[in-house]
Amino acid sequence: MKSLFTLILSLVCIYCASQKKINVILIGTMHFNNPGKDAAKSEEIDILKDHRQNSLEKITNKIVEKYKPTKVFVEYPSKNQKTLDKFYDLYKTGKAYYQADTLTKAWQKRYFEECEIFQLGFRLAKKSENQKVYAMDHPAEMRFDLFQQKAKEMQTIDESAFQKKIDESSNKTNSCYSKNDLADILKCFNTEKELQQNKGIYINLFNRLNKTPDFYGSDLVAGWYHRNLIMYSTIQNTVSDNDQNIVIIVGQGHAAMMQEFIKLDERFNLIKITDVF
């Protein structure tokens, strides 16, 4: 009888161990290279300045010390994973991962030199001794440029509503940027209030831009969810039971969506950056 009890207890322990959730550290960021493509315009931070670089060192060191993630996911097209692999293979061996003299446009150099994919993602993965960095983006066209035209046609909301939201977003972003330390800026970007407001604009504003038979608003919202769901599925299908801790680095808008998905996913345990650094 004792042997049977011991066997049952062992099986229960094995089952419980197998149900252990994977910790997900979600970091919503601004674009360090600030290409200016987002509707909301903001001031720039120079990520190459010494105090920004020191902050990046401290942030990545704290993540590694506490969690040492086995996988780092970044907002790079998943279809171009092999290209990202080549960049990271050079980076982790201390070699130049891009050739500045081959880039003809200023924004290209800024992208490779300043973008959070390389400045934060690559740095963190290398310190964690990861063999690769995982691409998760699924780019899709979002026709925000039609907003005012559709608002004028449908008259379901005021034409100026979108611009008002954009101005509010820009002001909030600049308020976060006023903080000196990069860690504090990222914490500001990732508060529950900020993420909820970022996500809320799709329901409070965009989804109202419908007038039979034109459902531009709902199609826009559905497209946004569709893109993020595909991105999230890449993460779901890439992690394994051997992963204890992973990191997701995406723009704030994506982070607002990812947070919702992670909370609903029984495999994952959401770790807020305020609990990390």
Tab-separated table of C-alpha atoms in Angstrom:
chain	number	residue	atom	x	y	z
A	1	MET	CA	0.000	0.000	0.000
A	2	LYS	CA	2.836	2.360	0.857
A	3	SER	CA	4.450	1.677	-2.519
A	4	LEU	CA	1.182	2.436	-4.301
A	5	PHE	CA	0.812	5.702	-2.388
A	6	THR	CA	4.394	6.652	-3.231
A	7	LEU	CA	3.760	5.926	-6.917
A	8	ILE	CA	0.605	8.051	-6.975
A	9	LEU	CA	2.387	10.901	-5.190
A	10	SER	CA	5.225	10.727	-7.705
A	11	LEU	CA	2.807	10.862	-10.628
A	12	VAL	CA	1.046	13.874	-9.106
A	13	CYS	CA	4.383	15.634	-8.638
A	14	ILE	CA	5.373	14.897	-12.237
A	15	TYR	CA	2.026	16.246	-13.441
A	16	CYS	CA	2.378	19.409	-11.351
A	17	ALA	CA	5.902	19.949	-12.639
A	18	SER	CA	4.726	19.555	-16.218
A	19	GLN	CA	2.104	22.285	-15.632
A	20	LYS	CA	4.675	24.893	-14.585
A	21	LYS	CA	4.070	28.056	-16.535
A	22	ILE	CA	6.619	29.873	-18.666
A	23	ASN	CA	7.446	33.365	-17.387
A	24	VAL	CA	6.976	36.030	-20.048
A	25	ILE	CA	8.709	39.360	-19.545
A	26	LEU	CA	6.830	41.778	-21.794
A	27	ILE	CA	8.599	45.025	-22.715
A	28	GLY	CA	6.641	47.598	-24.680
A	29	THR	CA	9.013	50.122	-26.215
A	30	MET	CA	9.165	53.204	-28.328
A	31	HIS	CA	11.310	52.904	-31.455
A	32	PHE	CA	14.798	53.876	-30.348
A	33	ASN	CA	15.583	55.009	-33.897
A	34	ASN	CA	12.243	56.858	-34.167
A	35	PRO	CA	11.606	56.579	-37.934
A	36	GLY	CA	8.622	58.924	-37.611
A	37	LYS	CA	6.187	56.525	-39.274
A	38	ASP	CA	3.737	56.370	-36.375
A	39	ALA	CA	0.779	58.733	-36.432
A	40	ALA	CA	1.710	60.082	-33.014
A	41	LYS	CA	4.821	62.238	-33.228
A	42	SER	CA	7.187	62.602	-30.319
A	43	GLU	CA	10.513	63.961	-29.285
A	44	GLU	CA	13.560	61.794	-29.823
A	45	ILE	CA	15.893	60.173	-27.355
A	46	ASP	CA	19.454	59.537	-28.405
A	47	ILE	CA	19.986	55.910	-27.452
A	48	LEU	CA	23.685	56.186	-28.341
A	49	LYS	CA	24.428	58.703	-25.584
A	50	ASP	CA	26.544	57.364	-22.739
A	51	HIS	CA	23.830	57.571	-20.090
A	52	ARG	CA	21.372	55.715	-22.364
A	53	GLN	CA	23.942	53.014	-23.030
A	54	ASN	CA	24.614	52.723	-19.303
A	55	SER	CA	20.878	52.331	-18.713
A	56	LEU	CA	20.681	49.573	-21.320
A	57	GLU	CA	23.534	47.780	-19.595
A	58	LYS	CA	21.800	47.992	-16.227
A	59	ILE	CA	18.414	46.935	-17.632
A	60	THR	CA	19.767	43.896	-19.460
A	61	ASN	CA	21.977	42.925	-16.517
A	62	LYS	CA	18.987	42.922	-14.170
A	63	ILE	CA	16.907	40.800	-16.543
A	64	VAL	CA	19.727	38.292	-16.930
A	65	GLU	CA	20.444	38.171	-13.192
A	66	LYS	CA	16.810	37.520	-12.307
A	67	TYR	CA	15.624	35.425	-15.219
A	68	LYS	CA	18.317	34.693	-17.842
A	69	PRO	CA	15.755	34.173	-20.625
A	70	THR	CA	16.179	31.240	-22.974
A	71	LYS	CA	14.416	33.044	-25.817
A	72	VAL	CA	14.155	36.706	-26.827
A	73	PHE	CA	11.471	37.734	-29.348
A	74	VAL	CA	11.718	40.990	-31.301
A	75	GLU	CA	9.576	42.962	-33.738
A	76	TYR	CA	11.338	41.792	-36.892
A	77	PRO	CA	9.490	40.071	-39.784
A	78	SER	CA	9.314	36.360	-38.986
A	79	LYS	CA	9.583	35.548	-42.700
A	80	ASN	CA	13.080	37.074	-42.577
A	81	GLN	CA	14.337	34.958	-39.671
A	82	LYS	CA	17.370	33.767	-41.636
A	83	THR	CA	18.486	37.358	-42.214
A	84	LEU	CA	18.126	38.115	-38.513
A	85	ASP	CA	20.140	34.964	-37.769
A	86	LYS	CA	23.009	36.267	-39.908
A	87	PHE	CA	22.987	39.620	-38.104
A	88	TYR	CA	22.961	38.006	-34.676
A	89	ASP	CA	25.651	35.447	-35.545
A	90	LEU	CA	27.978	38.353	-36.358
A	91	TYR	CA	26.888	40.363	-33.325
A	92	LYS	CA	27.433	37.628	-30.760
A	93	THR	CA	30.966	37.024	-32.028
A	94	GLY	CA	31.809	40.713	-31.693
A	95	LYS	CA	31.763	41.455	-35.418
A	96	ALA	CA	29.945	44.259	-37.204
A	97	TYR	CA	26.483	42.958	-38.036
A	98	TYR	CA	25.923	45.633	-40.712
A	99	GLN	CA	28.133	47.538	-43.122
A	100	ALA	CA	27.549	51.268	-42.654
A	101	ASP	CA	29.336	52.172	-45.897
A	102	THR	CA	26.779	50.184	-47.925
A	103	LEU	CA	23.803	52.108	-46.559
A	104	THR	CA	22.804	55.013	-48.778
A	105	LYS	CA	20.056	56.509	-46.630
A	106	ALA	CA	20.349	58.038	-43.167
A	107	TRP	CA	17.292	56.186	-41.831
A	108	GLN	CA	18.880	52.849	-42.775
A	109	LYS	CA	21.977	53.550	-40.713
A	110	ARG	CA	19.866	54.745	-37.806
A	111	TYR	CA	17.773	51.579	-37.973
A	112	PHE	CA	20.745	49.227	-37.693
A	113	GLU	CA	22.629	51.357	-35.216
A	114	GLU	CA	19.848	52.486	-32.883
A	115	CYS	CA	16.801	50.206	-33.232
A	116	GLU	CA	15.648	48.412	-30.068
A	117	ILE	CA	15.911	45.077	-31.890
A	118	PHE	CA	19.684	45.380	-31.860
A	119	GLN	CA	20.313	47.740	-28.945
A	120	LEU	CA	18.099	45.861	-26.481
A	121	GLY	CA	17.185	42.513	-28.059
A	122	PHE	CA	20.633	41.494	-29.302
A	123	ARG	CA	22.345	42.783	-26.157
A	124	LEU	CA	19.994	40.832	-23.896
A	125	ALA	CA	20.187	37.622	-25.926
A	126	LYS	CA	23.990	37.677	-25.996
A	127	LYS	CA	24.241	38.216	-22.245
A	128	SER	CA	21.801	35.337	-21.769
A	129	GLU	CA	24.034	33.152	-23.974
A	130	ASN	CA	21.213	32.542	-26.441
A	131	GLN	CA	22.161	31.091	-29.804
A	132	LYS	CA	19.575	33.104	-31.722
A	133	VAL	CA	17.076	35.941	-31.498
A	134	TYR	CA	13.534	35.171	-32.622
A	135	ALA	CA	11.673	37.274	-35.198
A	136	MET	CA	7.942	37.548	-34.542
A	137	ASP	CA	6.536	40.416	-36.610
A	138	HIS	CA	3.881	40.020	-39.292
A	139	PRO	CA	3.767	43.386	-41.110
A	140	ALA	CA	0.373	44.405	-42.458
A	141	GLU	CA	-1.001	47.533	-44.088
A	142	MET	CA	-3.176	49.570	-41.753
A	143	ARG	CA	-5.038	52.367	-43.598
A	144	PHE	CA	-5.179	54.929	-40.806
A	145	ASP	CA	-4.779	57.562	-43.517
A	146	LEU	CA	-8.415	57.025	-44.515
A	147	PHE	CA	-9.732	57.913	-41.058
A	148	GLN	CA	-10.741	61.538	-41.623
A	149	GLN	CA	-12.174	60.761	-45.046
A	150	LYS	CA	-14.318	57.953	-43.593
A	151	ALA	CA	-15.339	60.083	-40.612
A	152	LYS	CA	-16.554	62.794	-42.966
A	153	GLU	CA	-18.472	60.299	-45.110
A	154	MET	CA	-20.085	58.330	-42.258
A	155	GLN	CA	-20.543	61.103	-39.677
A	156	THR	CA	-20.590	58.563	-36.847
A	157	ILE	CA	-17.809	60.425	-35.026
A	158	ASP	CA	-16.234	63.851	-35.222
A	159	GLU	CA	-13.499	64.224	-37.857
A	160	SER	CA	-11.161	65.772	-35.320
A	161	ALA	CA	-11.472	62.845	-32.864
A	162	PHE	CA	-8.514	60.972	-34.328
A	163	GLN	CA	-6.231	64.002	-34.269
A	164	LYS	CA	-7.257	64.689	-30.678
A	165	LYS	CA	-6.256	61.139	-29.677
A	166	ILE	CA	-2.984	61.477	-31.587
A	167	ASP	CA	-2.165	64.732	-29.789
A	168	GLU	CA	-2.945	63.126	-26.419
A	169	SER	CA	-0.720	60.178	-27.261
A	170	SER	CA	2.138	62.445	-28.342
A	171	ASN	CA	1.890	64.434	-25.116
A	172	LYS	CA	1.935	61.287	-22.993
A	173	THR	CA	4.939	59.941	-24.880
A	174	ASN	CA	6.848	63.181	-24.410
A	175	SER	CA	5.936	63.129	-20.735
A	176	CYS	CA	7.550	59.683	-20.451
A	177	TYR	CA	10.584	60.935	-22.368
A	178	SER	CA	11.077	63.688	-19.809
A	179	LYS	CA	12.335	61.063	-17.367
A	180	ASN	CA	16.112	60.867	-17.377
A	181	ASP	CA	16.633	57.143	-16.879
A	182	LEU	CA	15.703	54.762	-19.694
A	183	ALA	CA	14.334	52.249	-17.201
A	184	ASP	CA	11.892	54.888	-15.927
A	185	ILE	CA	10.882	55.748	-19.495
A	186	LEU	CA	10.096	52.098	-20.226
A	187	LYS	CA	8.178	51.742	-16.963
A	188	CYS	CA	6.139	54.804	-17.968
A	189	PHE	CA	5.362	53.192	-21.321
A	190	ASN	CA	4.243	49.964	-19.676
A	191	THR	CA	1.862	51.121	-16.959
A	192	GLU	CA	-1.523	49.417	-16.965
A	193	LYS	CA	-3.193	52.744	-17.728
A	194	GLU	CA	-0.980	53.449	-20.751
A	195	LEU	CA	-1.454	49.995	-22.255
A	196	GLN	CA	-5.217	50.039	-21.720
A	197	GLN	CA	-5.578	53.481	-23.303
A	198	ASN	CA	-3.445	52.417	-26.260
A	199	LYS	CA	-5.663	49.401	-26.863
A	200	GLY	CA	-8.871	51.246	-26.036
A	201	ILE	CA	-8.626	53.614	-29.000
A	202	TYR	CA	-9.500	50.719	-31.328
A	203	ILE	CA	-12.809	50.110	-29.577
A	204	ASN	CA	-13.653	53.633	-28.434
A	205	LEU	CA	-12.863	55.286	-31.741
A	206	PHE	CA	-12.013	53.139	-34.754
A	207	ASN	CA	-14.759	50.550	-34.319
A	208	ARG	CA	-17.412	53.269	-34.542
A	209	LEU	CA	-16.438	54.171	-38.102
A	210	ASN	CA	-19.024	51.902	-39.676
A	211	LYS	CA	-22.004	52.636	-41.870
A	212	THR	CA	-23.612	49.815	-43.811
A	213	PRO	CA	-22.321	48.508	-46.171
A	214	ASP	CA	-18.899	50.044	-45.380
A	215	PHE	CA	-17.379	48.580	-42.209
A	216	TYR	CA	-14.050	50.352	-42.439
A	217	GLY	CA	-13.750	50.761	-38.662
A	218	SER	CA	-14.396	47.160	-37.704
A	219	ASP	CA	-12.217	45.960	-40.573
A	220	LEU	CA	-9.388	48.166	-39.292
A	221	VAL	CA	-9.750	46.831	-35.743
A	222	ALA	CA	-10.016	43.257	-36.982
A	223	GLY	CA	-6.859	43.769	-39.053
A	224	TRP	CA	-4.982	44.992	-35.983
A	225	TYR	CA	-6.091	42.007	-33.920
A	226	HIS	CA	-5.326	39.689	-36.833
A	227	ARG	CA	-1.763	40.977	-37.115
A	228	ASN	CA	-1.112	40.681	-33.398
A	229	LEU	CA	-2.672	37.233	-33.160
A	230	ILE	CA	-0.362	35.982	-35.898
A	231	MET	CA	2.619	37.534	-34.112
A	232	TYR	CA	1.551	35.897	-30.865
A	233	SER	CA	1.082	32.504	-32.507
A	234	THR	CA	4.731	32.651	-33.565
A	235	ILE	CA	5.670	32.883	-29.904
A	236	GLN	CA	3.248	30.123	-28.915
A	237	ASN	CA	4.639	27.748	-31.513
A	238	THR	CA	8.293	28.562	-30.846
A	239	VAL	CA	8.521	28.097	-27.083
A	240	SER	CA	8.926	24.661	-25.568
A	241	ASP	CA	8.429	23.119	-22.137
A	242	ASN	CA	12.161	23.578	-21.581
A	243	ASP	CA	11.760	27.364	-21.577
A	244	GLN	CA	11.383	28.819	-18.096
A	245	ASN	CA	11.700	32.496	-18.993
A	246	ILE	CA	11.270	34.369	-22.268
A	247	VAL	CA	11.295	38.055	-23.225
A	248	ILE	CA	9.074	39.807	-25.768
A	249	ILE	CA	10.255	43.214	-27.031
A	250	VAL	CA	7.636	45.052	-29.110
A	251	GLY	CA	6.206	48.494	-29.668
A	252	GLN	CA	3.814	49.769	-27.009
A	253	GLY	CA	0.750	49.180	-29.197
A	254	HIS	CA	1.661	45.528	-29.692
A	255	ALA	CA	2.490	45.163	-25.992
A	256	ALA	CA	-1.054	46.275	-25.110
A	257	MET	CA	-2.395	43.416	-27.216
A	258	MET	CA	0.204	40.860	-26.109
A	259	GLN	CA	-0.605	41.524	-22.470
A	260	GLU	CA	-4.214	40.511	-23.089
A	261	PHE	CA	-3.201	37.336	-24.930
A	262	ILE	CA	-0.655	36.301	-22.300
A	263	LYS	CA	-3.188	36.674	-19.498
A	264	LEU	CA	-5.551	34.349	-21.358
A	265	ASP	CA	-2.869	31.779	-22.203
A	266	GLU	CA	-2.653	29.033	-19.574
A	267	ARG	CA	0.926	28.214	-20.592
A	268	PHE	CA	2.291	31.630	-19.639
A	269	ASN	CA	2.812	33.776	-16.569
A	270	LEU	CA	3.054	37.516	-17.286
A	271	ILE	CA	5.985	39.330	-15.659
A	272	LYS	CA	5.694	43.113	-15.608
A	273	ILE	CA	8.871	45.088	-16.128
A	274	THR	CA	8.216	46.979	-12.911
A	275	ASP	CA	8.993	43.687	-11.161
A	276	VAL	CA	12.231	43.240	-13.105
A	277	PHE	CA	14.075	46.578	-13.155
